[in-house]
JSON list of C-alpha atoms in Angstrom, two decimals:
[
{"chain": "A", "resi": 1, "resn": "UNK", "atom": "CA", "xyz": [0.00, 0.00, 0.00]},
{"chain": "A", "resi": 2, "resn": "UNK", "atom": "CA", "xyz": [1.14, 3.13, -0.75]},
{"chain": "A", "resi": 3, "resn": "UNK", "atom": "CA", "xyz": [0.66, 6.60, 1.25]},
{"chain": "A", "resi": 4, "resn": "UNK", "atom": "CA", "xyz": [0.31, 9.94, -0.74]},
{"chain": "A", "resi": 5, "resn": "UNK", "atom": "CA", "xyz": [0.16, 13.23, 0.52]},
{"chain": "A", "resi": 6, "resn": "UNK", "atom": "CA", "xyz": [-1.87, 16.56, -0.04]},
{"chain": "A", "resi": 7, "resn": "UNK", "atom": "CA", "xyz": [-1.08, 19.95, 0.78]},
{"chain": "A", "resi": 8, "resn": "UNK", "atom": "CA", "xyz": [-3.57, 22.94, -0.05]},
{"chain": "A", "resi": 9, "resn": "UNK", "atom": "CA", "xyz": [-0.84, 24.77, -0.36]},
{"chain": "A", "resi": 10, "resn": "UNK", "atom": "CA", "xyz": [0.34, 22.97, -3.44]},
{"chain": "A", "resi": 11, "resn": "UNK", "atom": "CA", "xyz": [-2.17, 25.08, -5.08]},
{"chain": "A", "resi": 12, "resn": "UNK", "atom": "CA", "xyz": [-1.07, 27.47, -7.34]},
{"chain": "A", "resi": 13, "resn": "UNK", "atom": "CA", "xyz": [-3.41, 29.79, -8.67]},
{"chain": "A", "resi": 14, "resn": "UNK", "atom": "CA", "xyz": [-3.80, 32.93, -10.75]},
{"chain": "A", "resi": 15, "resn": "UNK", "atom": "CA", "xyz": [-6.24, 35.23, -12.82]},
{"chain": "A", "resi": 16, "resn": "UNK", "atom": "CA", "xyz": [-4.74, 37.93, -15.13]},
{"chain": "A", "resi": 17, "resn": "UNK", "atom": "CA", "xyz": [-0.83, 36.99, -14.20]},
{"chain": "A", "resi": 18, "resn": "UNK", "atom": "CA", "xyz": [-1.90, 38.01, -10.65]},
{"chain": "A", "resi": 19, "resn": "UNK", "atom": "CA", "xyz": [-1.66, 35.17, -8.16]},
{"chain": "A", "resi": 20, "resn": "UNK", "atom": "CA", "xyz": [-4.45, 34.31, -5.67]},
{"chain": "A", "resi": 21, "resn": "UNK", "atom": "CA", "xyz": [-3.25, 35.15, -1.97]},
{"chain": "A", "resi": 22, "resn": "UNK", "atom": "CA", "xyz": [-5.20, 34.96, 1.49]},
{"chain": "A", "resi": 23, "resn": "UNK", "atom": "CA", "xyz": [-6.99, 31.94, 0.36]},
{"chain": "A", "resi": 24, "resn": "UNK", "atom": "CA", "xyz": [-9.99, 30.83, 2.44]},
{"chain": "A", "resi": 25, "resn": "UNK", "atom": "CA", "xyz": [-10.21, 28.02, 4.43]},
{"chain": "A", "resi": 26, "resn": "UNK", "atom": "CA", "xyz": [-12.38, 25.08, 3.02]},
{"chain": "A", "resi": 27, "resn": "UNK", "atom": "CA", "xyz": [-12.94, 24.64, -0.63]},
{"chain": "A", "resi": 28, "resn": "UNK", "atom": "CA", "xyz": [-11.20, 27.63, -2.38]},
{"chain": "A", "resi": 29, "resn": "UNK", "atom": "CA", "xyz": [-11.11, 26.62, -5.72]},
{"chain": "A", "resi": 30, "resn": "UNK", "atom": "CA", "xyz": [-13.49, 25.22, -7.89]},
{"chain": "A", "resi": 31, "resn": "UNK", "atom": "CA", "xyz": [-13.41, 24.76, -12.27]},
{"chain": "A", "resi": 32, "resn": "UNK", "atom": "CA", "xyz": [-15.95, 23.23, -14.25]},
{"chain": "A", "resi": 33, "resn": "UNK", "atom": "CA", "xyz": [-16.92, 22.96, -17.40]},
{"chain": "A", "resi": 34, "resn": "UNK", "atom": "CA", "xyz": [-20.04, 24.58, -19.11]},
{"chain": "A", "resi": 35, "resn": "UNK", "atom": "CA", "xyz": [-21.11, 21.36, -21.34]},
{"chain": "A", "resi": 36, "resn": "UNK", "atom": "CA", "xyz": [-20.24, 17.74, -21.64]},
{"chain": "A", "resi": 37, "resn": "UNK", "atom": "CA", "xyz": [-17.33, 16.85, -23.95]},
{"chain": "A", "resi": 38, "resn": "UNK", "atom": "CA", "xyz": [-19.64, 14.37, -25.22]},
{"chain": "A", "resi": 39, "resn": "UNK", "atom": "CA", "xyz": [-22.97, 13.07, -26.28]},
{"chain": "A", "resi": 40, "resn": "UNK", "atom": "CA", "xyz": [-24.21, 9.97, -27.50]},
{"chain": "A", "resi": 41, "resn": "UNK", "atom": "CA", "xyz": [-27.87, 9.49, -29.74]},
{"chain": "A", "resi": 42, "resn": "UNK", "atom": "CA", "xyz": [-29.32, 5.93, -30.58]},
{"chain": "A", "resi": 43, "resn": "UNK", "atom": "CA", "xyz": [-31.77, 5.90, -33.38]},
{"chain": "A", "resi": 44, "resn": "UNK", "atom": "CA", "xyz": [-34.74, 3.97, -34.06]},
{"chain": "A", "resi": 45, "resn": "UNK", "atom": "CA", "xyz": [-32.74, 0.62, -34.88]},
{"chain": "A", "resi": 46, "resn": "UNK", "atom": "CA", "xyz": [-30.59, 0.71, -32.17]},
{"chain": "A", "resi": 47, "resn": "UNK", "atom": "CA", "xyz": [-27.80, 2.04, -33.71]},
{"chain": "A", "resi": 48, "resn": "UNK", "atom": "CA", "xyz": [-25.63, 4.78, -31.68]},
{"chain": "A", "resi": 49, "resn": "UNK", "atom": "CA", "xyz": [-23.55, 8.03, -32.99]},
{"chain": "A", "resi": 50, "resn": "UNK", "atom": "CA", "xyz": [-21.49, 9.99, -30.34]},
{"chain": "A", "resi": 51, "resn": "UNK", "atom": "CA", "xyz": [-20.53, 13.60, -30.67]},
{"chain": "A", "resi": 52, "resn": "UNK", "atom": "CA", "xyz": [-18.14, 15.54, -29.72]},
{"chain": "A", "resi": 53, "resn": "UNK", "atom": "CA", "xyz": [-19.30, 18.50, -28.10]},
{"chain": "A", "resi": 54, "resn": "UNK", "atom": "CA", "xyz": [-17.45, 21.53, -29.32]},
{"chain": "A", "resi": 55, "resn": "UNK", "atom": "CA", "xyz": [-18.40, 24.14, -25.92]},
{"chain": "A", "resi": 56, "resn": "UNK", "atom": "CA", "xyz": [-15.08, 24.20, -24.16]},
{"chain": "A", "resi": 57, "resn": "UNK", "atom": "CA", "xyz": [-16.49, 27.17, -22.17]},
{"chain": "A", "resi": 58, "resn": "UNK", "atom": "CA", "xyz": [-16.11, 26.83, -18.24]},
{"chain": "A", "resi": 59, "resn": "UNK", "atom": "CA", "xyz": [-16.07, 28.69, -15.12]},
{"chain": "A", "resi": 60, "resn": "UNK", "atom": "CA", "xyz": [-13.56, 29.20, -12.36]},
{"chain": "A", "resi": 61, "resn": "UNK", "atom": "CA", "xyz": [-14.47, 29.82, -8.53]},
{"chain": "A", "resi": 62, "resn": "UNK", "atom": "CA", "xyz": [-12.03, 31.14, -6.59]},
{"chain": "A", "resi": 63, "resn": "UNK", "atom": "CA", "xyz": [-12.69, 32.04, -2.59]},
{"chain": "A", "resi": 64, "resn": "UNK", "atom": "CA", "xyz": [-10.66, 34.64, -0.74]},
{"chain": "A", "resi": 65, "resn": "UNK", "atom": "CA", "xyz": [-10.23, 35.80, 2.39]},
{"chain": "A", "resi": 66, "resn": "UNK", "atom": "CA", "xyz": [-12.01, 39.52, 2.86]},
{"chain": "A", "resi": 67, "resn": "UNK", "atom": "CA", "xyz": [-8.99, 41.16, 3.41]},
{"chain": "A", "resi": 68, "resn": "UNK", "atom": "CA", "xyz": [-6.75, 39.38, 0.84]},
{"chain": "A", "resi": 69, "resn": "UNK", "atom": "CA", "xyz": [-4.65, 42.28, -1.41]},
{"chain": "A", "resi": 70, "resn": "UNK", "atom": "CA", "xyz": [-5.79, 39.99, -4.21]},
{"chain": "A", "resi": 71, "resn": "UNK", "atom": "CA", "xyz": [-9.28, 41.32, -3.87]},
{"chain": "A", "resi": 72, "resn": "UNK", "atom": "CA", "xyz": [-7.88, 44.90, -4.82]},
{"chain": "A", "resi": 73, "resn": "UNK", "atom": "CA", "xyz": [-5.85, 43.95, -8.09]},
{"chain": "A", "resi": 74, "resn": "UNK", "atom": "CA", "xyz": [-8.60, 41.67, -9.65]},
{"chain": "A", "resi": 75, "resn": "UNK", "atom": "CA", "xyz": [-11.44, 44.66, -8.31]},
{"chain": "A", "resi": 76, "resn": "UNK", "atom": "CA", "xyz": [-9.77, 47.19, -10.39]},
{"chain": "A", "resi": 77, "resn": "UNK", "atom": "CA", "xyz": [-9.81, 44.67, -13.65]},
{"chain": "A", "resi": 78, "resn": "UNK", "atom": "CA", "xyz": [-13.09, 43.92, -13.35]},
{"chain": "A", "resi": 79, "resn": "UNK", "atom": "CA", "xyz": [-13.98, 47.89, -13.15]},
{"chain": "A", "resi": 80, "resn": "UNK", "atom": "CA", "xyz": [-11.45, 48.41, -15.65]},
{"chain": "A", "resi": 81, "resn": "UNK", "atom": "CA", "xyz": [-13.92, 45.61, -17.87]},
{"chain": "A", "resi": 82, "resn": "UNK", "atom": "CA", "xyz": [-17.29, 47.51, -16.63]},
{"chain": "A", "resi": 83, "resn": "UNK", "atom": "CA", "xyz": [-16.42, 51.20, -18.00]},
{"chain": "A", "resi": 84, "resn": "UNK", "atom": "CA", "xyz": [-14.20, 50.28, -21.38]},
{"chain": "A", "resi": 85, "resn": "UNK", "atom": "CA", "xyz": [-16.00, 51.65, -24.31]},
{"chain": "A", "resi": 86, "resn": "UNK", "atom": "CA", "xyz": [-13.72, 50.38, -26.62]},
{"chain": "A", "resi": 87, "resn": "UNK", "atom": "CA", "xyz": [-12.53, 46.66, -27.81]},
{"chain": "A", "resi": 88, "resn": "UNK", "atom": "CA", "xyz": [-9.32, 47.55, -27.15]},
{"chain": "A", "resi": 89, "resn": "UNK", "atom": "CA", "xyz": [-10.10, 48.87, -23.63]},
{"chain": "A", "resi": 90, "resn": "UNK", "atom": "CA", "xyz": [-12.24, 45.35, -22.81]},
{"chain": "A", "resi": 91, "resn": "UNK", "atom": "CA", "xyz": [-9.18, 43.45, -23.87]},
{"chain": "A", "resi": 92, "resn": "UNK", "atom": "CA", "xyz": [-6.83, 44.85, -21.58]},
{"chain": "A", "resi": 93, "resn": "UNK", "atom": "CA", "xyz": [-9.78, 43.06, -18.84]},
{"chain": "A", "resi": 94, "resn": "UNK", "atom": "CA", "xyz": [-9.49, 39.58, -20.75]},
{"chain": "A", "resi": 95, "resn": "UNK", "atom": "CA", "xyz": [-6.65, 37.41, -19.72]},
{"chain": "A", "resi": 96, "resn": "UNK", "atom": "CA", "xyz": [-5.51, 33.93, -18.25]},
{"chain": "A", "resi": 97, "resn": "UNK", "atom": "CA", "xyz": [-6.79, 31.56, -15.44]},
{"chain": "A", "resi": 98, "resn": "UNK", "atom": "CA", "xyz": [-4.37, 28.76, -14.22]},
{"chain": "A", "resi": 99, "resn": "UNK", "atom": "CA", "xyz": [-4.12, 26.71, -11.40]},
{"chain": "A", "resi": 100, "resn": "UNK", "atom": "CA", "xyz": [-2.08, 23.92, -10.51]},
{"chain": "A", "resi": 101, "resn": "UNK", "atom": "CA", "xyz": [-1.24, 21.44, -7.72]},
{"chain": "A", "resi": 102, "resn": "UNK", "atom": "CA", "xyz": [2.19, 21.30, -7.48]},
{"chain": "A", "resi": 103, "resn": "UNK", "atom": "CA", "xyz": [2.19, 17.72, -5.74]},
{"chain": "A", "resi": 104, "resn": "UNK", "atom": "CA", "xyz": [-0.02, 16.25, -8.77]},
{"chain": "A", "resi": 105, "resn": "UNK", "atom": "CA", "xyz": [-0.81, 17.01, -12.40]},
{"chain": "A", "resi": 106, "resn": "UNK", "atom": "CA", "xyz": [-4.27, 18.27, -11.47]},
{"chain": "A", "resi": 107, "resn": "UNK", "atom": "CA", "xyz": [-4.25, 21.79, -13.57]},
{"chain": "A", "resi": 108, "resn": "UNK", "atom": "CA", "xyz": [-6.89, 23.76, -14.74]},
{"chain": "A", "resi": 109, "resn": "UNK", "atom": "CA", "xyz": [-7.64, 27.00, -16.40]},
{"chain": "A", "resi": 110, "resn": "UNK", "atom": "CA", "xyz": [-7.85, 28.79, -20.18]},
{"chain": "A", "resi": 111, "resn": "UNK", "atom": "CA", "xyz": [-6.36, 31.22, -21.82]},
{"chain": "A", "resi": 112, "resn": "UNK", "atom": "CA", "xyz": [-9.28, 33.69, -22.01]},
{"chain": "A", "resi": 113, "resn": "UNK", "atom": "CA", "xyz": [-11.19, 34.51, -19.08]},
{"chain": "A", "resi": 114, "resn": "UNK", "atom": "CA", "xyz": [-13.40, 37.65, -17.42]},
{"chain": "A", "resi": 115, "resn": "UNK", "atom": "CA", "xyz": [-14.80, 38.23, -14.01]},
{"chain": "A", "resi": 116, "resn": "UNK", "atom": "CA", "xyz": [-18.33, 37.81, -14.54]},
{"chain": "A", "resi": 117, "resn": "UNK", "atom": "CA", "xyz": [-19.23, 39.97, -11.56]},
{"chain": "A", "resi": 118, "resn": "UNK", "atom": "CA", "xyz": [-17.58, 41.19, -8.38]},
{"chain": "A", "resi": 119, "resn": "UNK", "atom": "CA", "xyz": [-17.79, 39.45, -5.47]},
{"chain": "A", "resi": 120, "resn": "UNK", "atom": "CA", "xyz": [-20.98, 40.78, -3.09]},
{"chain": "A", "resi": 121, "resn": "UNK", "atom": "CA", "xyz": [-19.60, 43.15, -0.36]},
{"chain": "A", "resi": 122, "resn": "UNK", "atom": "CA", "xyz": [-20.25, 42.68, 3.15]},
{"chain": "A", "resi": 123, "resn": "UNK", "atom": "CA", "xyz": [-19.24, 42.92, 6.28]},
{"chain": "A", "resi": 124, "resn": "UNK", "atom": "CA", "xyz": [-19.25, 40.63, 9.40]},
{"chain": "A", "resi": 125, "resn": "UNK", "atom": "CA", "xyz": [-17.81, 39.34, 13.09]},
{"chain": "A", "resi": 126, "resn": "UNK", "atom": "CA", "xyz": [-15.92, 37.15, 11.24]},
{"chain": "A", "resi": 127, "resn": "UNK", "atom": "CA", "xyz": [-13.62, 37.01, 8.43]},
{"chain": "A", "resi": 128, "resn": "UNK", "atom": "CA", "xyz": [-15.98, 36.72, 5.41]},
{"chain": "A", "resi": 129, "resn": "UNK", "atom": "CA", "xyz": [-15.13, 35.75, 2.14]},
{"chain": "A", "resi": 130, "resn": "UNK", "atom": "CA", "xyz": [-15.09, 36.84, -1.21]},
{"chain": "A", "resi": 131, "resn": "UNK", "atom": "CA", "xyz": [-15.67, 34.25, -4.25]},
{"chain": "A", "resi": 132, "resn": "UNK", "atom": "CA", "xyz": [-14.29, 35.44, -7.57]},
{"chain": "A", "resi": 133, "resn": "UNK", "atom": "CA", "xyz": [-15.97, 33.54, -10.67]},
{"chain": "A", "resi": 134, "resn": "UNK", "atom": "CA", "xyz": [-14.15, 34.17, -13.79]},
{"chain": "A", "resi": 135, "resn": "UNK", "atom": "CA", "xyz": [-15.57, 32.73, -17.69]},
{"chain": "A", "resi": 136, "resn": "UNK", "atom": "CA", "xyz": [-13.31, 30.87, -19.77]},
{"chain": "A", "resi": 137, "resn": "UNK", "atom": "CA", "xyz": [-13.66, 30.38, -23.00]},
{"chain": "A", "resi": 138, "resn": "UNK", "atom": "CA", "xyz": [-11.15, 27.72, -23.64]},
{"chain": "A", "resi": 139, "resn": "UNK", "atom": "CA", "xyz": [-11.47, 26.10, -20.16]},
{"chain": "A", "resi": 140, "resn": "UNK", "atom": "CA", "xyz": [-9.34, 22.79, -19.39]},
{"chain": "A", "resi": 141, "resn": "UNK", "atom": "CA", "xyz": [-9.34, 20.24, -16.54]},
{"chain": "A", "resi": 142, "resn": "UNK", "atom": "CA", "xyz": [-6.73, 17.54, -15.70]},
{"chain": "A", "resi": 143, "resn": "UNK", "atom": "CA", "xyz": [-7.49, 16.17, -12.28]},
{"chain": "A", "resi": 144, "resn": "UNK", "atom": "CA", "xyz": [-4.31, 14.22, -11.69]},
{"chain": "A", "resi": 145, "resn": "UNK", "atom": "CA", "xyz": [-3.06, 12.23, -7.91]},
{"chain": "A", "resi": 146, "resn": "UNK", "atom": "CA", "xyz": [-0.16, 12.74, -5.84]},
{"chain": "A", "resi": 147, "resn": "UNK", "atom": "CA", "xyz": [2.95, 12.48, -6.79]},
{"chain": "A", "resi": 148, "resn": "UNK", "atom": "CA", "xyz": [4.53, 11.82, -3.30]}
]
């Protein structure tokens, strides 16, 4: 039998070339998939026909702690994606999700993505946090095990 190990601080992630710090405790990171990569259809005599699906759009969730400096940075993109005017202006809002465990191949992310909204604001007794959702249009998912 073999005994494998898990960190969550093997995670490495980022939006924009800005990584993700002050991560909350619990589940803090979550990518899916929009659509199945696949569907199969059986006709009348029985005979089946799968298809590929070609929607490689997915989401990202990522959950930080209220007073994570990440919060700021990926705040002023998304504004920065609310007021441009111009399709130059939106692009400088569109850029890469990645994350990684560094203890196992398990990666996931796209090369185009956007904050669909900001996070709501509140306050409370306790740290409270604030979960980023960003849309991918290329999104990919490789859930891999530990390494060691």
């Amino acid at each position: 039998m073999t005994t494998r190990s898990y960190s969550p601080g093997d995670w490495k992630i980022s939006a924009f070339g800005i990584p993700a710090v002050g991560i909350k405790d619990g589940t803090f990171l979550k990518v899916t998939e929009n659509n199945p990569g696949a569907k199969m259809s059986a006709g009348a005599g029985g005979d089946v026909v799968i298809v590929q699906m070609m929607d490689r759009t997915g989401k990202a969730e990522v959950t930080l702690q209220r007073e994570s400096p990440t919060n700021a940075a990926w705040s002023a993109i998304y504004q920065a994606w609310r007021v441009a005017r111009t399709a130059a202006e939106r692009a400088l809002a569109i850029g890469p999700f990645h994350a990684e465990n560094i203890n196992s191949a398990s990666l996931g992310g796209g090369t185009n993505c956007v904050i669909e909204k900001a996070p709501d604001m509140e306050g409370a007794s306790d740290n409270s946090a604030c979960v980023w959702t960003f849309l991918i249009d290329d999104v990919t998912i490789f859930n891999g095990g530990a390494v060691i």
